[in-house]
mmCIF file of C-alpha atoms in Angstrom:
data_model
loop_
_atom_site.group_PDB
_atom_site.id
_atom_site.type_symbol
_atom_site.label_atom_id
_atom_site.label_comp_id
_atom_site.label_asym_id
_atom_site.label_seq_id
_atom_site.Cartn_x
_atom_site.Cartn_y
_atom_site.Cartn_z
ATOM 1 C CA MET A 818 0.277 0.041 -0.197
ATOM 2 C CA LEU A 819 1.264 3.388 -1.092
ATOM 3 C CA THR A 820 1.477 5.642 2.063
ATOM 4 C CA ILE A 821 2.182 9.302 1.674
ATOM 5 C CA HIS A 822 3.446 11.248 5.269
ATOM 6 C CA HIS A 823 2.354 14.402 4.648
ATOM 7 C CA LEU A 824 3.840 17.207 6.396
ATOM 8 C CA ARG A 825 0.729 20.072 7.109
ATOM 9 C CA LYS A 826 1.582 22.925 5.253
ATOM 10 C CA SER A 827 4.534 21.439 3.014
ATOM 11 C CA GLN A 828 5.193 20.621 0.065
ATOM 12 C CA SER A 829 3.750 16.880 0.245
ATOM 13 C CA GLU A 830 0.289 18.279 -0.198
ATOM 14 C CA ARG A 831 1.422 17.760 -3.861
ATOM 15 C CA SER A 832 1.190 13.934 -3.267
ATOM 16 C CA VAL A 833 -2.024 13.919 -1.871
ATOM 17 C CA TRP A 834 -3.927 15.914 -4.561
ATOM 18 C CA LEU A 835 -2.054 13.980 -7.163
ATOM 19 C CA CYS A 836 -3.126 10.765 -5.694
ATOM 20 C CA GLU A 837 -6.726 12.411 -5.656
ATOM 21 C CA GLU A 838 -6.844 12.925 -9.648
ATOM 22 C CA LEU A 839 -5.716 10.213 -10.127
ATOM 23 C CA GLU A 840 -7.778 8.333 -8.283
ATOM 24 C CA VAL A 841 -5.143 6.480 -6.596
ATOM 25 C CA PRO A 842 -5.715 4.754 -3.302
ATOM 26 C CA TYR A 843 -3.121 5.657 0.039
ATOM 27 C CA GLU A 844 -3.192 5.890 2.960
ATOM 28 C CA LEU A 845 -2.727 9.208 4.342
ATOM 29 C CA MET A 846 -0.182 9.686 7.639
ATOM 30 C CA CYS A 847 -0.518 13.325 9.165
ATOM 31 C CA TYR A 848 2.322 15.305 11.065
ATOM 32 C CA ASP A 849 2.101 19.085 12.353
ATOM 33 C CA ARG A 850 4.945 21.137 12.139
ATOM 34 C CA ASP A 851 6.425 22.271 15.677
ATOM 35 C CA PRO A 852 4.087 25.117 16.576
ATOM 36 C CA VAL A 853 7.149 28.031 17.637
ATOM 37 C CA THR A 854 9.868 26.504 14.873
ATOM 38 C CA LEU A 855 7.489 25.417 12.074
ATOM 39 C CA LEU A 856 10.447 22.875 11.753
ATOM 40 C CA ALA A 857 8.569 18.940 11.059
ATOM 41 C CA PRO A 858 8.195 17.201 14.081
ATOM 42 C CA PRO A 859 10.802 14.523 15.092
ATOM 43 C CA ASP A 860 8.895 11.935 13.889
ATOM 44 C CA TYR A 861 8.834 13.501 10.489
ATOM 45 C CA LYS A 862 12.567 13.614 10.604
ATOM 46 C CA LYS A 863 13.031 10.056 11.269
ATOM 47 C CA LEU A 864 11.784 9.287 7.743
ATOM 48 C CA HIS A 865 14.511 10.850 5.881
ATOM 49 C CA PRO A 866 17.955 12.061 6.635
ATOM 50 C CA MET A 867 17.318 15.417 4.977
ATOM 51 C CA GLY A 868 14.080 15.949 6.610
ATOM 52 C CA ALA A 869 12.447 16.662 3.493
ATOM 53 C CA ALA A 870 8.528 16.307 2.291
ATOM 54 C CA PRO A 871 7.449 14.418 0.538
ATOM 55 C CA VAL A 872 7.934 10.926 1.834
ATOM 56 C CA ILE A 873 5.895 8.035 0.599
ATOM 57 C CA THR A 874 6.665 4.505 1.449
ATOM 58 C CA GLU A 875 5.301 1.402 -0.365
ATOM 59 C CA GLY A 876 7.075 -1.858 0.703
ATOM 60 C CA GLU A 877 10.850 -1.419 1.444
ATOM 61 C CA LEU A 878 10.963 1.642 -0.448
ATOM 62 C CA THR A 879 11.196 5.339 0.991
ATOM 63 C CA LEU A 880 11.043 7.756 -1.817
ATOM 64 C CA ALA A 881 11.422 11.688 -0.969
ATOM 65 C CA GLU A 882 11.660 14.781 -3.457
ATOM 66 C CA SER A 883 8.505 16.000 -4.787
ATOM 67 C CA GLY A 884 9.485 15.808 -8.960
ATOM 68 C CA ALA A 885 10.431 12.412 -8.137
ATOM 69 C CA VAL A 886 7.286 11.430 -5.501
ATOM 70 C CA THR A 887 5.574 13.211 -8.670
ATOM 71 C CA GLU A 888 6.765 10.949 -11.196
ATOM 72 C CA TYR A 889 6.644 7.930 -9.263
ATOM 73 C CA ILE A 890 2.901 7.697 -8.330
ATOM 74 C CA ILE A 891 2.119 8.896 -12.207
ATOM 75 C CA GLU A 892 3.954 5.883 -13.886
ATOM 76 C CA LYS A 893 4.063 2.730 -11.233
ATOM 77 C CA HIS A 894 0.288 3.890 -9.991
ATOM 78 C CA GLY A 895 -0.753 6.204 -12.838
ATOM 79 C CA GLN A 896 -0.512 4.658 -15.897
ATOM 80 C CA GLY A 897 1.406 7.722 -17.039
ATOM 81 C CA ARG A 898 -1.425 10.445 -16.821
ATOM 82 C CA LEU A 899 -1.212 14.022 -16.463
ATOM 83 C CA THR A 900 1.748 13.876 -18.275
ATOM 84 C CA LEU A 901 2.493 14.866 -21.686
ATOM 85 C CA GLY A 902 4.617 12.551 -23.827
ATOM 86 C CA ALA A 903 7.486 13.561 -26.397
ATOM 87 C CA THR A 904 4.737 13.470 -29.539
ATOM 88 C CA HIS A 905 2.691 16.344 -27.690
ATOM 89 C CA PRO A 906 2.884 19.769 -29.232
ATOM 90 C CA ASP A 907 3.035 20.938 -25.894
ATOM 91 C CA PHE A 908 5.514 18.414 -24.730
ATOM 92 C CA ALA A 909 8.449 21.280 -24.414
ATOM 93 C CA GLN A 910 6.354 23.166 -22.045
ATOM 94 C CA TYR A 911 5.167 20.568 -19.925
ATOM 95 C CA LEU A 912 8.936 19.716 -19.443
ATOM 96 C CA TYR A 913 9.677 23.482 -18.566
ATOM 97 C CA TRP A 914 6.552 24.259 -15.991
ATOM 98 C CA PHE A 915 7.649 21.018 -14.537
ATOM 99 C CA HIS A 916 10.879 21.645 -13.875
ATOM 100 C CA PHE A 917 10.113 25.298 -13.473
ATOM 101 C CA ALA A 918 8.436 24.505 -10.165
ATOM 102 C CA ASN A 919 10.974 23.193 -8.127
ATOM 103 C CA GLY A 920 14.249 23.941 -10.182
ATOM 104 C CA THR A 921 13.043 27.988 -10.477
ATOM 105 C CA LEU A 922 9.947 28.934 -8.221
ATOM 106 C CA GLN A 923 10.388 27.092 -5.072
ATOM 107 C CA PRO A 924 14.259 27.918 -4.525
ATOM 108 C CA VAL A 925 13.795 31.560 -4.892
ATOM 109 C CA MET A 926 10.277 31.691 -2.850
ATOM 110 C CA GLY A 927 13.008 29.659 -0.129
ATOM 111 C CA ARG A 928 15.721 32.295 -0.456
ATOM 112 C CA ASN A 929 13.850 35.393 -0.493
ATOM 113 C CA MET A 930 12.098 33.396 2.847
ATOM 114 C CA PHE A 931 15.755 33.218 3.972
ATOM 115 C CA LEU A 932 16.967 36.575 3.369
ATOM 116 C CA ARG A 933 13.876 38.042 5.391
ATOM 117 C CA ARG A 934 14.427 36.226 8.653
ATOM 118 C CA LEU A 935 17.842 38.311 8.413
ATOM 119 C CA ASN A 936 16.355 41.512 8.848
ATOM 120 C CA LEU A 937 18.302 43.481 6.456
ATOM 121 C CA PRO A 938 18.304 46.997 5.490
ATOM 122 C CA PRO A 939 15.050 47.212 2.364
ATOM 123 C CA ASP A 940 17.898 48.347 0.264
ATOM 124 C CA ASN A 941 20.472 45.873 0.255
ATOM 125 C CA ALA A 942 21.824 44.944 -2.592
ATOM 126 C CA THR A 943 20.917 41.039 -2.193
ATOM 127 C CA LEU A 944 17.778 41.089 -0.734
ATOM 128 C CA VAL A 945 16.185 43.682 -3.614
ATOM 129 C CA ALA A 946 18.410 41.361 -6.663
ATOM 130 C CA THR A 947 16.688 38.507 -5.355
ATOM 131 C CA LEU A 948 13.221 39.873 -4.490
ATOM 132 C CA ALA A 949 13.261 41.105 -8.321
ATOM 133 C CA ARG A 950 13.760 37.561 -9.163
ATOM 134 C CA LEU A 951 11.567 36.055 -7.389
ATOM 135 C CA HIS A 952 9.254 39.234 -9.325
ATOM 136 C CA LEU A 953 10.196 38.102 -12.898
ATOM 137 C CA ALA A 954 9.314 34.510 -11.834
ATOM 138 C CA LEU A 955 6.080 35.310 -11.524
ATOM 139 C CA ASP A 956 6.151 37.602 -13.843
ATOM 140 C CA MET A 957 6.715 34.712 -16.818
ATOM 141 C CA VAL A 958 4.288 32.539 -15.121
ATOM 142 C CA ASP A 959 1.545 35.115 -15.220
ATOM 143 C CA ARG A 960 2.435 36.075 -18.688
ATOM 144 C CA ARG A 961 2.058 32.008 -19.442
ATOM 145 C CA LEU A 962 -1.312 31.658 -17.783
ATOM 146 C CA ARG A 963 -2.712 34.874 -20.134
ATOM 147 C CA GLU A 964 -2.339 32.107 -22.831
ATOM 148 C CA VAL A 965 -3.632 29.209 -21.465
ATOM 149 C CA ASP A 966 -5.631 27.987 -18.778
ATOM 150 C CA PHE A 967 -2.832 25.727 -16.826
ATOM 151 C CA LEU A 968 1.033 25.739 -17.315
ATOM 152 C CA ALA A 969 1.496 23.204 -20.014
ATOM 153 C CA GLY A 970 -1.439 23.930 -22.051
ATOM 154 C CA PRO A 971 -3.928 20.559 -20.446
ATOM 155 C CA PHE A 972 -3.939 20.506 -16.849
ATOM 156 C CA SER A 973 -0.684 18.482 -16.228
ATOM 157 C CA ALA A 974 1.227 17.043 -12.993
ATOM 158 C CA ALA A 975 3.094 20.341 -14.694
ATOM 159 C CA ASP A 976 0.232 22.264 -12.158
ATOM 160 C CA ILE A 977 0.781 20.306 -9.831
ATOM 161 C CA MET A 978 4.207 20.721 -8.850
ATOM 162 C CA ALA A 979 4.054 24.541 -9.664
ATOM 163 C CA PHE A 980 0.878 25.326 -7.121
ATOM 164 C CA PHE A 981 2.174 25.326 -3.779
ATOM 165 C CA SER A 982 4.897 27.462 -4.431
ATOM 166 C CA LEU A 983 1.743 29.769 -5.527
ATOM 167 C CA THR A 984 -0.126 29.450 -2.630
ATOM 168 C CA THR A 985 0.901 27.715 0.748
ATOM 169 C CA MET A 986 4.431 28.740 0.271
ATOM 170 C CA ARG A 987 3.301 31.879 0.943
ATOM 171 C CA TYR A 988 2.832 31.450 4.665
ATOM 172 C CA PHE A 989 6.236 31.105 4.916
ATOM 173 C CA PHE A 990 7.287 33.730 2.302
ATOM 174 C CA PRO A 991 3.624 36.605 1.672
ATOM 175 C CA VAL A 992 3.607 38.027 -1.962
ATOM 176 C CA ASP A 993 1.229 40.082 -3.064
ATOM 177 C CA LEU A 994 -0.340 38.636 -6.115
ATOM 178 C CA ALA A 995 -2.212 42.065 -7.288
ATOM 179 C CA PRO A 996 0.153 42.377 -10.186
ATOM 180 C CA TYR A 997 -0.591 39.153 -11.462
ATOM 181 C CA GLY A 998 -3.939 39.023 -12.763
ATOM 182 C CA HIS A 999 -3.810 35.734 -14.585
ATOM 183 C CA ILE A 1000 -1.767 33.748 -11.725
ATOM 184 C CA ARG A 1001 -5.068 34.921 -9.497
ATOM 185 C CA ALA A 1002 -7.325 33.535 -12.051
ATOM 186 C CA TYR A 1003 -5.372 30.241 -11.957
ATOM 187 C CA LEU A 1004 -5.612 30.023 -8.618
ATOM 188 C CA GLY A 1005 -9.596 30.592 -9.122
ATOM 189 C CA ARG A 1006 -9.751 27.875 -11.244
ATOM 190 C CA ILE A 1007 -7.333 25.313 -9.497
ATOM 191 C CA GLY A 1008 -8.957 26.173 -6.693
ATOM 192 C CA GLU A 1009 -12.869 24.966 -7.994
ATOM 193 C CA ARG A 1010 -11.239 21.558 -8.839
ATOM 194 C CA GLU A 1011 -12.378 18.813 -6.667
ATOM 195 C CA ALA A 1012 -9.537 16.645 -6.181
ATOM 196 C CA TYR A 1013 -7.520 19.312 -4.928
ATOM 197 C CA ARG A 1014 -10.695 20.708 -2.459
ATOM 198 C CA ARG A 1015 -10.643 17.111 -0.798
ATOM 199 C CA ALA A 1016 -6.694 16.621 -0.566
ATOM 200 C CA MET A 1017 -6.619 19.627 1.032
ATOM 201 C CA ARG A 1018 -9.622 19.246 3.255
ATOM 202 C CA LYS A 1019 -7.910 15.487 3.978
ATOM 203 C CA GLY A 1020 -4.314 16.820 4.583
ATOM 204 C CA ASP A 1021 -5.020 20.575 5.735
ATOM 205 C CA PRO A 1022 -8.588 20.879 7.028
ATOM 206 C CA ASP A 1023 -7.449 23.836 9.373
ATOM 207 C CA MET A 1024 -5.722 25.573 6.630
ATOM 208 C CA ALA A 1025 -7.174 28.220 4.989
ATOM 209 C CA LEU A 1026 -6.388 27.968 1.181
ATOM 210 C CA LEU A 1027 -4.179 31.624 -0.164
ATOM 211 C CA LEU A 1028 -6.000 30.909 -3.352
ATOM 212 C CA ALA A 1029 -6.145 35.161 -4.446
ATOM 213 C CA MET B 788 19.414 21.708 -35.369
ATOM 214 C CA LEU B 789 19.891 21.794 -31.820
ATOM 215 C CA THR B 790 21.702 24.363 -30.435
ATOM 216 C CA ILE B 791 23.219 24.677 -27.363
ATOM 217 C CA HIS B 792 23.589 28.021 -25.897
ATOM 218 C CA HIS B 793 26.200 27.490 -23.326
ATOM 219 C CA LEU B 794 27.319 30.007 -20.352
ATOM 220 C CA ARG B 795 30.519 29.160 -19.821
ATOM 221 C CA LYS B 796 30.995 28.114 -16.313
ATOM 222 C CA SER B 797 27.592 27.556 -15.575
ATOM 223 C CA GLN B 798 25.160 24.830 -15.502
ATOM 224 C CA SER B 799 24.460 24.542 -19.508
ATOM 225 C CA GLU B 800 27.832 21.729 -18.646
ATOM 226 C CA ARG B 801 25.156 19.378 -18.502
ATOM 227 C CA SER B 802 23.747 19.794 -21.458
ATOM 228 C CA VAL B 803 26.367 19.790 -23.934
ATOM 229 C CA TRP B 804 28.002 16.881 -21.663
ATOM 230 C CA LEU B 805 24.448 15.136 -22.432
ATOM 231 C CA CYS B 806 24.812 15.551 -25.913
ATOM 232 C CA GLU B 807 28.385 13.858 -25.644
ATOM 233 C CA GLU B 808 27.192 10.869 -24.269
ATOM 234 C CA LEU B 809 24.318 10.526 -26.463
ATOM 235 C CA GLU B 810 26.689 11.245 -29.300
ATOM 236 C CA VAL B 811 23.429 13.525 -30.152
ATOM 237 C CA PRO B 812 25.033 16.188 -32.774
ATOM 238 C CA TYR B 813 24.343 20.032 -32.203
ATOM 239 C CA GLU B 814 25.755 23.177 -32.910
ATOM 240 C CA LEU B 815 27.250 25.070 -30.011
ATOM 241 C CA MET B 816 27.178 28.897 -28.798
ATOM 242 C CA CYS B 817 29.302 29.685 -26.061
ATOM 243 C CA TYR B 818 28.430 33.059 -23.947
ATOM 244 C CA ASP B 819 31.664 34.360 -21.725
ATOM 245 C CA ARG B 820 30.563 35.957 -18.007
ATOM 246 C CA ASP B 821 30.934 39.213 -17.644
ATOM 247 C CA PRO B 822 34.588 39.293 -15.813
ATOM 248 C CA VAL B 823 33.574 41.314 -13.054
ATOM 249 C CA THR B 824 29.819 41.148 -11.700
ATOM 250 C CA LEU B 825 30.142 37.124 -13.134
ATOM 251 C CA LEU B 826 26.738 37.440 -14.547
ATOM 252 C CA ALA B 827 25.147 36.114 -17.785
ATOM 253 C CA PRO B 828 26.122 38.999 -20.759
ATOM 254 C CA PRO B 829 23.423 40.881 -22.457
ATOM 255 C CA ASP B 830 23.799 38.091 -25.277
ATOM 256 C CA TYR B 831 22.973 35.616 -23.470
ATOM 257 C CA LYS B 832 20.130 37.065 -21.022
ATOM 258 C CA LYS B 833 17.973 37.934 -24.193
ATOM 259 C CA LEU B 834 18.007 34.203 -24.702
ATOM 260 C CA HIS B 835 15.259 33.667 -21.997
ATOM 261 C CA PRO B 836 13.179 36.451 -19.778
ATOM 262 C CA MET B 837 15.328 34.695 -16.540
ATOM 263 C CA GLY B 838 18.727 35.078 -18.011
ATOM 264 C CA ALA B 839 18.714 31.201 -17.070
ATOM 265 C CA ALA B 840 21.401 28.552 -18.195
ATOM 266 C CA PRO B 841 21.051 26.208 -20.386
ATOM 267 C CA VAL B 842 19.246 27.555 -23.000
ATOM 268 C CA ILE B 843 18.696 25.402 -26.126
ATOM 269 C CA THR B 844 17.124 26.581 -29.142
ATOM 270 C CA GLU B 845 15.257 24.176 -32.461
ATOM 271 C CA GLY B 846 13.910 25.526 -34.886
ATOM 272 C CA GLU B 847 11.309 27.856 -33.396
ATOM 273 C CA LEU B 848 11.787 26.210 -29.764
ATOM 274 C CA THR B 849 13.271 27.755 -27.165
ATOM 275 C CA LEU B 850 14.201 26.007 -23.819
ATOM 276 C CA ALA B 851 15.819 26.440 -20.437
ATOM 277 C CA GLU B 852 15.594 24.877 -17.429
ATOM 278 C CA SER B 853 18.572 21.904 -16.958
ATOM 279 C CA GLY B 854 15.775 19.560 -16.064
ATOM 280 C CA ALA B 855 14.056 19.830 -18.706
ATOM 281 C CA VAL B 856 16.169 20.245 -21.659
ATOM 282 C CA THR B 857 17.781 17.566 -20.331
ATOM 283 C CA GLU B 858 14.460 15.161 -20.924
ATOM 284 C CA TYR B 859 13.573 16.751 -23.907
ATOM 285 C CA ILE B 860 17.278 16.108 -25.758
ATOM 286 C CA ILE B 861 17.065 12.409 -24.184
ATOM 287 C CA GLU B 862 13.403 11.761 -25.555
ATOM 288 C CA LYS B 863 13.542 13.631 -29.032
ATOM 289 C CA HIS B 864 16.999 12.425 -29.707
ATOM 290 C CA GLY B 865 18.440 10.255 -27.362
ATOM 291 C CA GLN B 866 16.005 7.415 -27.918
ATOM 292 C CA GLY B 867 15.319 7.218 -23.979
ATOM 293 C CA ARG B 868 18.839 6.515 -23.299
ATOM 294 C CA LEU B 869 20.416 7.117 -19.794
ATOM 295 C CA THR B 870 17.339 6.922 -17.911
ATOM 296 C CA LEU B 871 15.922 3.988 -15.756
ATOM 297 C CA GLY B 872 12.353 2.821 -16.945
ATOM 298 C CA ALA B 873 9.665 2.153 -14.449
ATOM 299 C CA THR B 874 10.691 -1.453 -14.625
ATOM 300 C CA HIS B 875 13.917 -0.996 -13.657
ATOM 301 C CA PRO B 876 14.672 -2.185 -9.986
ATOM 302 C CA ASP B 877 16.782 1.273 -9.599
ATOM 303 C CA PHE B 878 13.532 3.498 -10.930
ATOM 304 C CA ALA B 879 13.086 5.010 -7.368
ATOM 305 C CA GLN B 880 16.715 5.927 -7.182
ATOM 306 C CA TYR B 881 16.958 7.127 -10.552
ATOM 307 C CA LEU B 882 14.124 9.832 -9.950
ATOM 308 C CA TYR B 883 15.528 10.680 -6.480
ATOM 309 C CA TRP B 884 19.074 11.332 -7.718
ATOM 310 C CA PHE B 885 17.615 13.138 -10.899
ATOM 311 C CA HIS B 886 15.449 15.531 -9.113
ATOM 312 C CA PHE B 887 17.667 15.801 -6.035
ATOM 313 C CA ALA B 888 20.394 17.836 -8.099
ATOM 314 C CA ASN B 889 18.259 20.448 -8.796
ATOM 315 C CA GLY B 890 15.558 20.203 -6.281
ATOM 316 C CA THR B 891 17.521 20.020 -3.133
ATOM 317 C CA LEU B 892 21.848 19.915 -3.886
ATOM 318 C CA GLN B 893 22.108 22.578 -6.284
ATOM 319 C CA PRO B 894 19.416 25.262 -4.228
ATOM 320 C CA VAL B 895 21.271 24.830 -0.770
ATOM 321 C CA MET B 896 24.533 25.403 -2.631
ATOM 322 C CA GLY B 897 23.315 28.477 -4.299
ATOM 323 C CA ARG B 898 21.700 29.988 -0.777
ATOM 324 C CA ASN B 899 25.201 29.585 1.068
ATOM 325 C CA MET B 900 26.560 31.326 -1.902
ATOM 326 C CA PHE B 901 24.072 34.382 -1.502
ATOM 327 C CA LEU B 902 24.560 34.722 2.387
ATOM 328 C CA ARG B 903 28.156 34.674 2.500
ATOM 329 C CA ARG B 904 28.227 37.051 0.301
ATOM 330 C CA LEU B 905 26.071 39.172 3.116
ATOM 331 C CA ASN B 906 29.281 38.953 5.643
ATOM 332 C CA LEU B 907 26.814 37.818 8.321
ATOM 333 C CA PRO B 908 29.078 36.794 11.586
ATOM 334 C CA PRO B 909 30.176 33.433 11.114
ATOM 335 C CA ASP B 910 27.949 32.725 13.967
ATOM 336 C CA ASN B 911 24.935 33.530 12.825
ATOM 337 C CA ALA B 912 21.588 31.033 12.916
ATOM 338 C CA THR B 913 20.799 30.972 9.372
ATOM 339 C CA LEU B 914 24.332 30.505 8.076
ATOM 340 C CA VAL B 915 25.304 28.003 10.368
ATOM 341 C CA ALA B 916 22.060 25.853 9.581
ATOM 342 C CA THR B 917 22.322 26.593 6.252
ATOM 343 C CA LEU B 918 25.776 25.480 5.850
ATOM 344 C CA ALA B 919 24.672 22.157 8.227
ATOM 345 C CA ARG B 920 21.729 21.667 6.143
ATOM 346 C CA LEU B 921 24.442 21.327 2.864
ATOM 347 C CA HIS B 922 27.144 19.286 4.579
ATOM 348 C CA LEU B 923 23.606 17.013 4.889
ATOM 349 C CA ALA B 924 22.968 16.950 1.288
ATOM 350 C CA LEU B 925 26.341 16.041 0.989
ATOM 351 C CA ASP B 926 26.954 13.096 3.185
ATOM 352 C CA MET B 927 23.638 11.902 1.332
ATOM 353 C CA VAL B 928 25.317 11.423 -1.687
ATOM 354 C CA ASP B 929 28.512 10.113 -0.127
ATOM 355 C CA ARG B 930 26.527 7.401 1.616
ATOM 356 C CA ARG B 931 24.889 6.744 -1.931
ATOM 357 C CA LEU B 932 28.342 6.321 -3.370
ATOM 358 C CA ARG B 933 29.762 4.353 -0.874
ATOM 359 C CA GLU B 934 27.242 1.544 -2.248
ATOM 360 C CA VAL B 935 26.960 2.109 -6.176
ATOM 361 C CA ASP B 936 28.725 3.524 -8.545
ATOM 362 C CA PHE B 937 26.978 5.849 -10.320
ATOM 363 C CA LEU B 938 24.078 7.594 -8.143
ATOM 364 C CA ALA B 939 21.404 5.765 -9.553
ATOM 365 C CA GLY B 940 23.464 2.369 -9.701
ATOM 366 C CA PRO B 941 24.437 2.722 -13.261
ATOM 367 C CA PHE B 942 25.501 5.215 -15.156
ATOM 368 C CA SER B 943 22.196 7.899 -15.931
ATOM 369 C CA ALA B 944 20.677 11.557 -16.880
ATOM 370 C CA ALA B 945 21.238 11.602 -12.776
ATOM 371 C CA ASP B 946 24.878 11.457 -12.886
ATOM 372 C CA ILE B 947 24.607 14.384 -15.317
ATOM 373 C CA MET B 948 22.378 16.274 -13.326
ATOM 374 C CA ALA B 949 24.271 16.309 -10.217
ATOM 375 C CA PHE B 950 27.680 16.358 -11.073
ATOM 376 C CA PHE B 951 27.795 20.724 -11.721
ATOM 377 C CA SER B 952 26.876 21.077 -8.127
ATOM 378 C CA LEU B 953 29.745 18.956 -6.874
ATOM 379 C CA THR B 954 32.276 20.146 -8.993
ATOM 380 C CA THR B 955 32.343 23.792 -11.039
ATOM 381 C CA MET B 956 29.623 25.275 -8.837
ATOM 382 C CA ARG B 957 32.681 25.102 -5.963
ATOM 383 C CA TYR B 958 33.953 28.567 -7.795
ATOM 384 C CA PHE B 959 30.799 29.793 -7.074
ATOM 385 C CA PHE B 960 30.784 28.364 -3.416
ATOM 386 C CA PRO B 961 33.463 26.675 -2.571
ATOM 387 C CA VAL B 962 33.434 23.213 -0.491
ATOM 388 C CA ASP B 963 35.634 21.119 1.037
ATOM 389 C CA LEU B 964 35.458 17.714 -0.186
ATOM 390 C CA ALA B 965 37.919 16.235 2.177
ATOM 391 C CA PRO B 966 35.741 14.592 4.346
ATOM 392 C CA TYR B 967 33.471 12.759 1.570
ATOM 393 C CA GLY B 968 35.849 10.454 -0.096
ATOM 394 C CA HIS B 969 33.261 8.517 -2.049
ATOM 395 C CA ILE B 970 32.231 11.799 -3.733
ATOM 396 C CA ARG B 971 36.175 12.258 -4.556
ATOM 397 C CA ALA B 972 36.368 8.847 -5.696
ATOM 398 C CA TYR B 973 33.201 9.619 -7.917
ATOM 399 C CA LEU B 974 34.295 12.778 -9.521
ATOM 400 C CA GLY B 975 37.520 11.014 -10.365
ATOM 401 C CA ARG B 976 35.219 8.004 -12.051
ATOM 402 C CA ILE B 977 33.038 10.528 -13.942
ATOM 403 C CA GLY B 978 36.118 12.605 -15.287
ATOM 404 C CA GLU B 979 37.856 10.151 -16.598
ATOM 405 C CA ARG B 980 34.582 9.343 -19.003
ATOM 406 C CA GLU B 981 35.666 10.667 -22.587
ATOM 407 C CA ALA B 982 32.337 11.999 -23.147
ATOM 408 C CA TYR B 983 32.457 14.273 -20.223
ATOM 409 C CA ARG B 984 36.089 15.258 -21.322
ATOM 410 C CA ARG B 985 35.000 15.919 -24.723
ATOM 411 C CA ALA B 986 32.459 18.231 -23.552
ATOM 412 C CA MET B 987 34.451 20.328 -21.147
ATOM 413 C CA ARG B 988 37.408 20.882 -23.870
ATOM 414 C CA LYS B 989 34.606 22.309 -26.101
ATOM 415 C CA GLY B 990 32.759 24.494 -23.857
ATOM 416 C CA ASP B 991 34.577 25.317 -20.680
ATOM 417 C CA PRO B 992 38.357 24.318 -22.220
ATOM 418 C CA ASP B 993 40.112 27.948 -20.460
ATOM 419 C CA MET B 994 38.097 26.297 -16.898
ATOM 420 C CA ALA B 995 40.549 24.251 -14.743
ATOM 421 C CA LEU B 996 38.367 21.406 -13.345
ATOM 422 C CA LEU B 997 37.448 20.599 -9.667
ATOM 423 C CA LEU B 998 37.840 16.924 -9.577
ATOM 424 C CA ALA B 999 38.818 16.564 -6.509
#
């Protein structure tokens, strides 16, 4: 049986949502962050040497890293659904946005979060450049979503990879999305998906969703 | 014709190396970093809204993001070689290390690089925690390489994804690999691969390789 170890308010919401979209059966184990440090609790950290979320287990297998977990579930349990293959006209778009999620967007959110903790003067050059880079990334997403409803074109695993950084991650680094009307419309579109709503009800029932 | 736009001393070395491993024909366009700021030159930044490396072009297509470029070249030009499929016993290992490269290792190297520029006191808590996280990541890699010659088991695209952060990236954030004997042996093993040596000769002929 596939078990999703879900650290609440974390990237593991992707794995719960993916299984709901694919209607793949799974056992859900939920873990709360430490209320003061916001870090994963010791039980969660024991699952993986880096204490990373998500973690899934299945028999002897323990697997972390969002991109890996997503591909694993899709290939092993989802018959390759929610991907676009090499013959699809949007194949390159699919690959780009899938990898952009954790290769660019989430790292730049994380880097801004870290810098903010240092209480630097607001004109610090590194701070200014890192925030500018985040807005460059958001602007790219917004321009893409002016053209299409979902990142790859059709709804796909690229959306499941990217959505966390635009929503729940804003609890860790608040970003005003007012200038990004197409992103906000996209958050609304995804927020209406039954599978997304089921996933969030199961995994993070007490968390208000940042869908605007 | 596939064109690799290679920003010297950057993650785009992966794409050159991948094509050499697969013996996929490509045109190589090289761009030098600004000698003072170390940033990509204006010509390179024009290729992509975020000025990211690698960028490939092919007909109408312009594609960035290492993970996407790697998968694109493998699927479109490499007949799926250098990947492990869902029926391979090391499939999950392949996925993990492929995504670990730019989902964990490279972001934590980048975050350390950024923090170092701020000249914080060496006992700053964020600095200490971020450096500890890097060593946790390196320790994971080292323990994996005690068991196997290459990250997924057999040599694969996971190695091509991860190698930059262990070598060329150390020009941007120096890390002493002395405690990591298995990583150092791995650098030597990869450094002997003809395709790697050809790629580095073509793309970065003036750069000393950090293979120890």
